JSON list of C-alpha atoms in Angstrom, two decimals:
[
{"chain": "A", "resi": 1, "resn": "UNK", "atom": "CA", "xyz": [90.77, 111.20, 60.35]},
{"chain": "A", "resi": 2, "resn": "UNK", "atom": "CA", "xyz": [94.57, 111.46, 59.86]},
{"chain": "A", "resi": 3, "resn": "UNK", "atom": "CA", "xyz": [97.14, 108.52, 60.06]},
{"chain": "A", "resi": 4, "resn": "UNK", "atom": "CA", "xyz": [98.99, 108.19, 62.88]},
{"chain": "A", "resi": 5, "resn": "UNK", "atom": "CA", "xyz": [102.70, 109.01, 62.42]},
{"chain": "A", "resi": 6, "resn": "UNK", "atom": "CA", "xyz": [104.03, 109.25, 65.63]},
{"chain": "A", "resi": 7, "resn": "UNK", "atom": "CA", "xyz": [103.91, 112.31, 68.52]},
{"chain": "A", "resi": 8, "resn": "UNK", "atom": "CA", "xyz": [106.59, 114.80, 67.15]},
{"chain": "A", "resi": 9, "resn": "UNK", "atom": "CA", "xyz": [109.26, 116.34, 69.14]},
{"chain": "A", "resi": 10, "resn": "UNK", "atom": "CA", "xyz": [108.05, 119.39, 69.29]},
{"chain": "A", "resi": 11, "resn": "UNK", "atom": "CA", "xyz": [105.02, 118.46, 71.24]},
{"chain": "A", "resi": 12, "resn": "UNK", "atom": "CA", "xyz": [107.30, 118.13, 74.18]},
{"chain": "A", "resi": 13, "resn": "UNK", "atom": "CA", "xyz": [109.09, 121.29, 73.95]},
{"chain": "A", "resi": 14, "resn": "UNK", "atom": "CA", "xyz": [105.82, 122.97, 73.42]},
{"chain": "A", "resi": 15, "resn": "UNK", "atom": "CA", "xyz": [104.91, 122.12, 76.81]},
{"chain": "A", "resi": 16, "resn": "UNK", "atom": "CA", "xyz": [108.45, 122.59, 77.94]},
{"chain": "A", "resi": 17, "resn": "UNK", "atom": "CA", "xyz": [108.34, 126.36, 76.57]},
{"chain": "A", "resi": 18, "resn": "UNK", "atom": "CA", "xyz": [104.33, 126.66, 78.35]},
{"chain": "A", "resi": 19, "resn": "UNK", "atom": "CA", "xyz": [106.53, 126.25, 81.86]},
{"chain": "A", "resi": 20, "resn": "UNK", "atom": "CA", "xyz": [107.71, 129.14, 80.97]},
{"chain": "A", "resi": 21, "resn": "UNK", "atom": "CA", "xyz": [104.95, 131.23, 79.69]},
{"chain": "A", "resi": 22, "resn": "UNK", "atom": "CA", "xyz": [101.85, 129.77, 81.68]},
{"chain": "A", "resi": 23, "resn": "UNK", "atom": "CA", "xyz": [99.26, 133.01, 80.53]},
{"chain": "A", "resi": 24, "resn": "UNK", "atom": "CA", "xyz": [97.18, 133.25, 77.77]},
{"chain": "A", "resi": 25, "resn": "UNK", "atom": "CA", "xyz": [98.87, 135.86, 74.96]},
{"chain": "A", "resi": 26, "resn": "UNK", "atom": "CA", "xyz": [101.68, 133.10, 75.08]},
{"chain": "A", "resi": 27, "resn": "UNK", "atom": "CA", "xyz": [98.70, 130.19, 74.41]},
{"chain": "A", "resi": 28, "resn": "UNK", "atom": "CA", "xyz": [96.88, 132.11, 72.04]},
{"chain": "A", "resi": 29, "resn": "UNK", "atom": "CA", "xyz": [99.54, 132.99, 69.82]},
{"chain": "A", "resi": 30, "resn": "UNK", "atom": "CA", "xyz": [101.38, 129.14, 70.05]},
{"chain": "A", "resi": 31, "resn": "UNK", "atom": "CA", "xyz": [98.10, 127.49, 69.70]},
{"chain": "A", "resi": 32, "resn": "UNK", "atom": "CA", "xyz": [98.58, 126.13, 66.13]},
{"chain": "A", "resi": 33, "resn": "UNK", "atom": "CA", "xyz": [101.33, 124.48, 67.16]},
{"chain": "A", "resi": 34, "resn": "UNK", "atom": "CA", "xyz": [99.07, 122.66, 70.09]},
{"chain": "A", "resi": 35, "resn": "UNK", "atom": "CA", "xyz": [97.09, 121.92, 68.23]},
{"chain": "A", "resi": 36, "resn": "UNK", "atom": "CA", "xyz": [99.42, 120.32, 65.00]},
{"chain": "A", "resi": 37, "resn": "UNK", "atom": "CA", "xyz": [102.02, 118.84, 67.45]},
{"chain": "A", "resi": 38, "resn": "UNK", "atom": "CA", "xyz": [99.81, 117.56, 70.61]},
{"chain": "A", "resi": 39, "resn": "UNK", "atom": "CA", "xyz": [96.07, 117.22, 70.06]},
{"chain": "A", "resi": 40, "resn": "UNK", "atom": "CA", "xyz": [96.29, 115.98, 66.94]},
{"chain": "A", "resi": 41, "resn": "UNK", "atom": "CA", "xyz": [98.58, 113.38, 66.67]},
{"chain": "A", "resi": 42, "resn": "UNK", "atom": "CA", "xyz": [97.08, 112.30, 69.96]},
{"chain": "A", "resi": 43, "resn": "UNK", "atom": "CA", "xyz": [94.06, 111.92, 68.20]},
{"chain": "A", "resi": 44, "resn": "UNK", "atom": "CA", "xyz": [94.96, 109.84, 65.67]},
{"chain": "A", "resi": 45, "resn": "UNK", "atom": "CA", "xyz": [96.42, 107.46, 67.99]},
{"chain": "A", "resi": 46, "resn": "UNK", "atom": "CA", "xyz": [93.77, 107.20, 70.12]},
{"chain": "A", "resi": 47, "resn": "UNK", "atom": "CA", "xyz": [91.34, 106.87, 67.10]},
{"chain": "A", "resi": 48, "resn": "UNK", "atom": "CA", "xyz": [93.82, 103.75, 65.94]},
{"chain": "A", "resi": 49, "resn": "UNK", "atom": "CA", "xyz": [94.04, 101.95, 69.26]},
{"chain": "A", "resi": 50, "resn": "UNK", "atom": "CA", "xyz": [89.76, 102.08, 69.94]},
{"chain": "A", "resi": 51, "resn": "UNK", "atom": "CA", "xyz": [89.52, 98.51, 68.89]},
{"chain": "A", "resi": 52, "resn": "UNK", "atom": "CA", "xyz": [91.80, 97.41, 71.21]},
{"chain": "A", "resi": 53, "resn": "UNK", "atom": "CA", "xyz": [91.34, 99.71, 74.13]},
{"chain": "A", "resi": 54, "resn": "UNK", "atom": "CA", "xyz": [88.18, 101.15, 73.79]},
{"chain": "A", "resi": 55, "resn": "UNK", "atom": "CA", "xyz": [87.09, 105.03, 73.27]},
{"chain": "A", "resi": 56, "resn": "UNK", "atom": "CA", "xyz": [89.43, 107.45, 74.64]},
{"chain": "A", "resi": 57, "resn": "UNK", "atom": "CA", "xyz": [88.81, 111.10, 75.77]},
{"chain": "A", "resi": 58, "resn": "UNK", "atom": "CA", "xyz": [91.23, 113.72, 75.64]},
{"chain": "A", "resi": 59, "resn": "UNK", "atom": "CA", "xyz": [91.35, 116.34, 79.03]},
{"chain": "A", "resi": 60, "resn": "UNK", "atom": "CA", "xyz": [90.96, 120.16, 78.25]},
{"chain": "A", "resi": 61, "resn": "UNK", "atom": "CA", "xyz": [94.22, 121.89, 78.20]},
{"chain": "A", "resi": 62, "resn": "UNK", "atom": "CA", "xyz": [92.65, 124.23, 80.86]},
{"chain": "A", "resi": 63, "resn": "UNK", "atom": "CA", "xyz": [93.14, 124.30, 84.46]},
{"chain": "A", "resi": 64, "resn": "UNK", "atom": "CA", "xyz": [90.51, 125.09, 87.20]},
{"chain": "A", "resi": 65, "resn": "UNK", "atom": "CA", "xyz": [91.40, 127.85, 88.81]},
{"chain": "A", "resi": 66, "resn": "UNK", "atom": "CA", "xyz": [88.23, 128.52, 90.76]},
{"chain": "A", "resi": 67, "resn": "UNK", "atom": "CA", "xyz": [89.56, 126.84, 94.35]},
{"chain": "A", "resi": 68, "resn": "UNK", "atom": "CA", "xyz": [93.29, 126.67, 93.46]},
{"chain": "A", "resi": 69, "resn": "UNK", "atom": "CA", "xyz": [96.13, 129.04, 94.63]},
{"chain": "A", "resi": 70, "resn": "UNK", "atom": "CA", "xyz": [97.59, 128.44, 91.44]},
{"chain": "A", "resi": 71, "resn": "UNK", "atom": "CA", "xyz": [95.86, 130.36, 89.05]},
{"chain": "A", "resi": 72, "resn": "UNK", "atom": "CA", "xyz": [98.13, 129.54, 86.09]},
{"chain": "A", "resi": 73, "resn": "UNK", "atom": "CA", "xyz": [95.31, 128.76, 83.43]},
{"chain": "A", "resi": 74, "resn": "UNK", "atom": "CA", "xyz": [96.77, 125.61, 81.86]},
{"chain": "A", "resi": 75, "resn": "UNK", "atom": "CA", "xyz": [97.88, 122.25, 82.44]},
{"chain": "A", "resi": 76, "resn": "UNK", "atom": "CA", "xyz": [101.62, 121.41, 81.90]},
{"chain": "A", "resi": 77, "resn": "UNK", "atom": "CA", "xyz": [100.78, 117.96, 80.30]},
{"chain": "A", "resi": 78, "resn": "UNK", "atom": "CA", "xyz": [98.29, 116.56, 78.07]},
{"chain": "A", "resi": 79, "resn": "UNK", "atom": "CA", "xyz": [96.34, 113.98, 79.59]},
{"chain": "A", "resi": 80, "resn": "UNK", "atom": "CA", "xyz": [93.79, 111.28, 77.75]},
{"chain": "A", "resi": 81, "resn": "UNK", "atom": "CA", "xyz": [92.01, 108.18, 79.06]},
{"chain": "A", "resi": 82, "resn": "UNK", "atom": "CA", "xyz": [90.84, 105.31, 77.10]},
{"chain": "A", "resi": 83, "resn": "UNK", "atom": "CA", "xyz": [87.76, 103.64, 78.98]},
{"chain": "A", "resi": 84, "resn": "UNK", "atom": "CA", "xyz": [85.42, 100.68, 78.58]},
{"chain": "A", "resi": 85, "resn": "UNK", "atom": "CA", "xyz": [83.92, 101.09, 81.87]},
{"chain": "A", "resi": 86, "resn": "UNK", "atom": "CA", "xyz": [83.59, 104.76, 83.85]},
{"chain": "A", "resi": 87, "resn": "UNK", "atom": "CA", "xyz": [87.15, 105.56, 85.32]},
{"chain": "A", "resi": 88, "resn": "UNK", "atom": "CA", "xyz": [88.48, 102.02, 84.28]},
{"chain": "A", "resi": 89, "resn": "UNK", "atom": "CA", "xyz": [91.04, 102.24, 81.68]},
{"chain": "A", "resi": 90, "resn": "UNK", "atom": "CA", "xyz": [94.47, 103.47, 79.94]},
{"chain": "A", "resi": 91, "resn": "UNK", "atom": "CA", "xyz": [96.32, 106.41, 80.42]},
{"chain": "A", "resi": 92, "resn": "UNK", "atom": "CA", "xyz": [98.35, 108.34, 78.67]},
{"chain": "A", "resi": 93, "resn": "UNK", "atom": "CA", "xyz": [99.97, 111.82, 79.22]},
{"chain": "A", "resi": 94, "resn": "UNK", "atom": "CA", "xyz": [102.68, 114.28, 77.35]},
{"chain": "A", "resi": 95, "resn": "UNK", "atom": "CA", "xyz": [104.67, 116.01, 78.91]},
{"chain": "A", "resi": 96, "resn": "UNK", "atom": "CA", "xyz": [108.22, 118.38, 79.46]},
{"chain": "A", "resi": 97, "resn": "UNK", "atom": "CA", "xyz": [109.33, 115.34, 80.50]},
{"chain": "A", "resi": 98, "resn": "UNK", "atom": "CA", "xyz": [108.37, 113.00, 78.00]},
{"chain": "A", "resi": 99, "resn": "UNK", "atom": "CA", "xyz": [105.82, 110.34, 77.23]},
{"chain": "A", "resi": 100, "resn": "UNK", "atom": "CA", "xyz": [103.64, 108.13, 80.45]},
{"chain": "A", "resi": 101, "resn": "UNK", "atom": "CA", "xyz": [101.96, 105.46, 79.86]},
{"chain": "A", "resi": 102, "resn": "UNK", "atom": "CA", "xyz": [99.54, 103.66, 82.60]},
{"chain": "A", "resi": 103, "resn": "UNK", "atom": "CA", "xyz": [96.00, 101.91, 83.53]},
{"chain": "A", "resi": 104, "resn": "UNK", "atom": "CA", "xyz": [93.99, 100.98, 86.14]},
{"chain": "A", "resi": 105, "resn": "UNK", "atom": "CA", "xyz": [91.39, 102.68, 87.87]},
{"chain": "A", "resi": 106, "resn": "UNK", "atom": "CA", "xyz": [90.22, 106.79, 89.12]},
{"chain": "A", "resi": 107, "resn": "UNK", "atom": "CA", "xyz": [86.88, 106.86, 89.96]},
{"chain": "A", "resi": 108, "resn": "UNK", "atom": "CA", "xyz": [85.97, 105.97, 93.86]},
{"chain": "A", "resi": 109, "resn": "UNK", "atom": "CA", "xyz": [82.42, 106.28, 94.58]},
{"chain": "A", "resi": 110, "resn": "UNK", "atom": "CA", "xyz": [81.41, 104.80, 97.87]},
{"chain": "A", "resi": 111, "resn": "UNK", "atom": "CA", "xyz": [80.13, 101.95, 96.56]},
{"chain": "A", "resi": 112, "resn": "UNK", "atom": "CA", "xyz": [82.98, 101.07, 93.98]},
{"chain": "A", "resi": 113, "resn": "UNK", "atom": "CA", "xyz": [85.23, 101.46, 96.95]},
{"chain": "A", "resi": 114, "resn": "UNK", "atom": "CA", "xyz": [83.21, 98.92, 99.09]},
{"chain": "A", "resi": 115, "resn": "UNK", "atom": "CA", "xyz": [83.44, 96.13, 96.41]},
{"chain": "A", "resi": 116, "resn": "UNK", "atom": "CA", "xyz": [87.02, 96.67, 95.73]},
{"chain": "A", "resi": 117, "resn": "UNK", "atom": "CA", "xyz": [88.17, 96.17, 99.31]},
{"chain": "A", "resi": 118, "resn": "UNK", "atom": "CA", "xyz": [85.82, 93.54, 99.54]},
{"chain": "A", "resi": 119, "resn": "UNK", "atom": "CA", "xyz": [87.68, 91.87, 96.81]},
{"chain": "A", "resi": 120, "resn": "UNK", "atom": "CA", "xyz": [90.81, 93.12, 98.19]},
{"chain": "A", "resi": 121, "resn": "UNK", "atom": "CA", "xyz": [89.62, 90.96, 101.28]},
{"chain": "A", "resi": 122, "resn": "UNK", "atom": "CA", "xyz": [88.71, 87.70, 99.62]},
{"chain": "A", "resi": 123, "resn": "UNK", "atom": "CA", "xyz": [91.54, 85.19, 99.23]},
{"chain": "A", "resi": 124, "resn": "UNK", "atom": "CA", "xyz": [91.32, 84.22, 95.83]},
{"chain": "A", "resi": 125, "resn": "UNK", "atom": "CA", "xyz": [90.39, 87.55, 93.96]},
{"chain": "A", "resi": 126, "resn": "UNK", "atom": "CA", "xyz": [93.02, 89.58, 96.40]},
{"chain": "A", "resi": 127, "resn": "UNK", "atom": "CA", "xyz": [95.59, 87.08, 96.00]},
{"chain": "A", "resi": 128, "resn": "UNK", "atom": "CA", "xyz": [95.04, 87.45, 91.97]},
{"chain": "A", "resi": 129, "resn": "UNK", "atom": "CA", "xyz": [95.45, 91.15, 92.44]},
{"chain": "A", "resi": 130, "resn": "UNK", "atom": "CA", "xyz": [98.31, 90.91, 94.77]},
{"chain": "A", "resi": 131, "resn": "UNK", "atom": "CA", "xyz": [99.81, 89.09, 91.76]},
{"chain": "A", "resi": 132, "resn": "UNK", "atom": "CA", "xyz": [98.98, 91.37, 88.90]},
{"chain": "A", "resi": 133, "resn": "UNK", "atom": "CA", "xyz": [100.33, 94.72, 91.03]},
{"chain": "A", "resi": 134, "resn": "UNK", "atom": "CA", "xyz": [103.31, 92.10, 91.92]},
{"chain": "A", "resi": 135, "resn": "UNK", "atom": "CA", "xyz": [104.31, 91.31, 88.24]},
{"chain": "A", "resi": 136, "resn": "UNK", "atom": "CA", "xyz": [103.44, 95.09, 87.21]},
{"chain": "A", "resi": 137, "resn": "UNK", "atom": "CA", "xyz": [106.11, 96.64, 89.58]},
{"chain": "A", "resi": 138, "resn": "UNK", "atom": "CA", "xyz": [108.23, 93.96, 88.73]},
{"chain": "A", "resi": 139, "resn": "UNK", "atom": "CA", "xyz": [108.34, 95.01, 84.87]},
{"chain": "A", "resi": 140, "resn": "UNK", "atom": "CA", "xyz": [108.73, 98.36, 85.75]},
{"chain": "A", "resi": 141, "resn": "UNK", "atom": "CA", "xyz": [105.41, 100.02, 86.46]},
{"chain": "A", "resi": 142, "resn": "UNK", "atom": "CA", "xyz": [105.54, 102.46, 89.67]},
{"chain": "A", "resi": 143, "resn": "UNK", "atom": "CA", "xyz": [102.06, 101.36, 91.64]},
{"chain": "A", "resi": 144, "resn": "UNK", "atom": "CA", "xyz": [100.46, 104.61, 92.31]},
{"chain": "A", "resi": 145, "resn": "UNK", "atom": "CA", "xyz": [97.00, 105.44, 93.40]},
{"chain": "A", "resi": 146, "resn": "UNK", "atom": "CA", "xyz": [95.04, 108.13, 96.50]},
{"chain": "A", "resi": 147, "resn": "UNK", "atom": "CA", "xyz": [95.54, 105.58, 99.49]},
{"chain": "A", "resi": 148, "resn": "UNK", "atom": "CA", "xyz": [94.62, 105.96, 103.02]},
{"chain": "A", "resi": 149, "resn": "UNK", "atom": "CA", "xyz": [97.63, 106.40, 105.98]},
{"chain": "A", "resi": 150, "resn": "UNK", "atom": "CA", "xyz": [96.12, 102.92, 107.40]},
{"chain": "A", "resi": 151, "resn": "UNK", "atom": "CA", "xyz": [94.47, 100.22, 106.45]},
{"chain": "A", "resi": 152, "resn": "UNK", "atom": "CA", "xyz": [91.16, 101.40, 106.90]},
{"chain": "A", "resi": 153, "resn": "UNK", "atom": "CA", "xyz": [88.12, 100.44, 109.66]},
{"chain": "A", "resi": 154, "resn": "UNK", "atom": "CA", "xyz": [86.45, 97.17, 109.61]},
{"chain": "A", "resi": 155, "resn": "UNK", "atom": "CA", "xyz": [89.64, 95.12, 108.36]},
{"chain": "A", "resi": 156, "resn": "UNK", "atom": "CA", "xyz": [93.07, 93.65, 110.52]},
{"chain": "A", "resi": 157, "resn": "UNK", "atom": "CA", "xyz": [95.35, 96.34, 110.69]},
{"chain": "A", "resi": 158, "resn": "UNK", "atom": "CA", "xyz": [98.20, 93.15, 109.89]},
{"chain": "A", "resi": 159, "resn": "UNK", "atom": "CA", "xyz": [96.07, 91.77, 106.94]},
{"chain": "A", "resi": 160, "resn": "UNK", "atom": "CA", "xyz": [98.24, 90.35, 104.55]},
{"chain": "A", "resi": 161, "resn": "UNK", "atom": "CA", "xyz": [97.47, 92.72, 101.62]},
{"chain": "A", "resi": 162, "resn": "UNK", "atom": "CA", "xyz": [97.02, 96.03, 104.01]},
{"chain": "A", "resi": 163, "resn": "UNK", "atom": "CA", "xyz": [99.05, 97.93, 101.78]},
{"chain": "A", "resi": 164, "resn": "UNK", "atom": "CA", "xyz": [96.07, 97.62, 98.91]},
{"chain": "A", "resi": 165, "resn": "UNK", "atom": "CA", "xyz": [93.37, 97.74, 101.36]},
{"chain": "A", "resi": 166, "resn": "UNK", "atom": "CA", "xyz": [94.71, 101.39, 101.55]},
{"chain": "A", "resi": 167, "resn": "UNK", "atom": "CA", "xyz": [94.24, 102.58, 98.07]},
{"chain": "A", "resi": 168, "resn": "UNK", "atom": "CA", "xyz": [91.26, 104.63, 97.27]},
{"chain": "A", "resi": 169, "resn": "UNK", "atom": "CA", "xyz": [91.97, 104.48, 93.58]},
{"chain": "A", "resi": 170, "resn": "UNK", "atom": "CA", "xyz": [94.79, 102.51, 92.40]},
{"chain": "A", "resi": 171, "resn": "UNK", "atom": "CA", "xyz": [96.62, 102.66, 89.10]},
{"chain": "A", "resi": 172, "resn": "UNK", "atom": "CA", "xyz": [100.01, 101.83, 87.98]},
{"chain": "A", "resi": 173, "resn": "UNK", "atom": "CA", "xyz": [102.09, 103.64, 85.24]},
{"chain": "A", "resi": 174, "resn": "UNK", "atom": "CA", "xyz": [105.60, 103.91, 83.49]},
{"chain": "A", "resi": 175, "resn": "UNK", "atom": "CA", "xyz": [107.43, 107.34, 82.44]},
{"chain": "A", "resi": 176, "resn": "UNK", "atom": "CA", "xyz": [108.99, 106.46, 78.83]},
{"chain": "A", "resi": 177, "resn": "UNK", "atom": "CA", "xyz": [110.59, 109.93, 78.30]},
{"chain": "A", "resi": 178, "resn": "UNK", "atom": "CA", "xyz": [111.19, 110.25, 74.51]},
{"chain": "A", "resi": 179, "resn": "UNK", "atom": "CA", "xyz": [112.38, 107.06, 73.08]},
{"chain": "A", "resi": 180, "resn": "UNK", "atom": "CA", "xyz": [113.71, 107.16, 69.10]},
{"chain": "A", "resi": 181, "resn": "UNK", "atom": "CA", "xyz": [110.18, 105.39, 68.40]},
{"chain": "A", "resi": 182, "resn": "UNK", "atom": "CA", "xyz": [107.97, 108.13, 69.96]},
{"chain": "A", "resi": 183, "resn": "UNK", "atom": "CA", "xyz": [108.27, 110.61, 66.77]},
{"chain": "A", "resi": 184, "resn": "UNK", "atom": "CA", "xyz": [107.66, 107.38, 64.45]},
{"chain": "A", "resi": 185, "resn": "UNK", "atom": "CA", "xyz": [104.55, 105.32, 63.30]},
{"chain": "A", "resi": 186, "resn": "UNK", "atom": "CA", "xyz": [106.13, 102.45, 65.59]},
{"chain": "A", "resi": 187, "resn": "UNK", "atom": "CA", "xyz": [104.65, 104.31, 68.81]},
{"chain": "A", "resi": 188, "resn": "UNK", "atom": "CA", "xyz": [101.22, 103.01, 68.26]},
{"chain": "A", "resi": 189, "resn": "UNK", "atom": "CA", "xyz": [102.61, 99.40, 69.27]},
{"chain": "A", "resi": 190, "resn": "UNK", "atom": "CA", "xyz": [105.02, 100.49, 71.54]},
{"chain": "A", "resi": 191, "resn": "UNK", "atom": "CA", "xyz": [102.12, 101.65, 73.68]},
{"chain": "A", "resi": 192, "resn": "UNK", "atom": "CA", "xyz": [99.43, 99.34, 72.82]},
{"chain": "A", "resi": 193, "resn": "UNK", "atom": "CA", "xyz": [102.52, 96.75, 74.01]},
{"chain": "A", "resi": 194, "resn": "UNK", "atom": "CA", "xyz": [102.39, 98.59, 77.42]},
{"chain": "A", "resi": 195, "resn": "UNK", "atom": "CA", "xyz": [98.44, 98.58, 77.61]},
{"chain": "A", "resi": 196, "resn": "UNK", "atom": "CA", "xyz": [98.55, 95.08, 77.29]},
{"chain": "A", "resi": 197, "resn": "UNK", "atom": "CA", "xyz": [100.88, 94.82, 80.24]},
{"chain": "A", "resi": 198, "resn": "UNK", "atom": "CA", "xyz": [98.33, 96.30, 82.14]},
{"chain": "A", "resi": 199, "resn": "UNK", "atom": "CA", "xyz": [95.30, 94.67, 80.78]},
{"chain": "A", "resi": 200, "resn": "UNK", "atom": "CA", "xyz": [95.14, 92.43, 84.20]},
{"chain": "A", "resi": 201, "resn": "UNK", "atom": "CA", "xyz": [94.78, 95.19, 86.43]},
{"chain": "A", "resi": 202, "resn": "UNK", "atom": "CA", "xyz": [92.04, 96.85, 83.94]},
{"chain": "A", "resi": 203, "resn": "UNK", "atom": "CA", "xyz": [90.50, 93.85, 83.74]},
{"chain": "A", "resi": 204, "resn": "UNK", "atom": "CA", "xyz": [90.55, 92.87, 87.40]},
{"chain": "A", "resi": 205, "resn": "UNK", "atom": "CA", "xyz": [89.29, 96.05, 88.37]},
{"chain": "A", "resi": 206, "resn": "UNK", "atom": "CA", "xyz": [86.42, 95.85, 85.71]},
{"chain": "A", "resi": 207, "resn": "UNK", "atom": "CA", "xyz": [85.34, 92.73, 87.06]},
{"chain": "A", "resi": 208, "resn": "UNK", "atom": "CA", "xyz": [85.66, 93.11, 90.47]},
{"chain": "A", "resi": 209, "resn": "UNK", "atom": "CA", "xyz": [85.13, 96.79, 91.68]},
{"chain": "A", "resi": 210, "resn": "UNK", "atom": "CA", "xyz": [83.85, 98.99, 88.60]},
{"chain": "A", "resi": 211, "resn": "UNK", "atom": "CA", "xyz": [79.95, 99.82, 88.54]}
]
């Protein structure tokens, strides 16, 4: 396994050029250079946070096409989750448009949804969330998740934390764009830094709504 040394430039203008040329001549013949400037480095970093984060999957560059207007065949970002639980975790994704960072939670089965509005519902544990989301938007993090138009059946359409009773999934995340440290060993904490900041929603949402 290589040493991390940072997720080069040219990772983001690869993906900035595949906006461009969304087929597959254009992948096939640049994929060296997805593979070099993206999937490896990514790697590497993922391999060095582990201990601290847990194992982390990377997504396949390829789109599904089968039910989707859209039939470009691949994704215009690079996407990778780091989980300890199923669809708890970290996120990160690369991008045109830089480097995002985030956390929280994807998965919704039925059941996963009941306990989380449950503990939505409950004073203490909703109030404790109510503060984590609270302090996470307040350093920066843009709250983000599939929510519901109203707060849905069974609960007061004026409870005091309606807004979360909405979310389906809920996650929170922060665009970085390419900082001077991105291209640089220095990344790995700059991120792990970030992942920390979320820890108390991961965390919350391990103990209170994941399987």
């Amino acid at each position: 396994m290589s040493t991390f040394e940072g997720i080069p430039t040219a990772a983001f203008r690869f993906y900035a050029e595949l906006e461009e040329n969304n087929n597959r001549e254009w992948w096939l013949e640049h994929k060296t250079t997805y593979d070099a400037e993206v999937k490896e480095p990514l790697t590497a970093l993922l391999a060095e946070l582990e201990p601290q984060f847990g194992p982390a999957k990377i997504f396949r560059p390829n789109r599904d096409v089968r039910f989707s207007q859209d039939k470009s065949p691949y994704k215009t970002a690079q996407g990778a989750f780091a989980a300890g639980q199923e669809g708890v975790g970290y996120y990160l994704q690369i991008s045109a448009d830089g480097l995002l960072i985030g956390g929280g939670y994807h998965s919704h089965t039925p059941a996963q949804l009941a306990r989380f509005r449950a503990a939505v519902d409950a004073p203490d544990s909703g109030l404790e969330l109510q503060e984590i989301i609270d302090a996470l938007a307040a350093a920066g993090f843009a709250i983000e998740g599939e929510k519901l138009k109203t707060v849905p059946r069974g609960f007061d359409k004026d409870h005091p934390r309606g807004e979360l009773l909405k979310h389906k999934s809920l996650s929170a995340g922060v665009e970085v764009g390419e900082p001077g440290w991105l291209a640089t060993p220095a990344a790995k904490d700059e991120i792990a830094a970030r992942w920390e900041v979320l820890r108390p929603l991961v965390d919350w949402v391990s103990e209170h709504a994941a399987p």
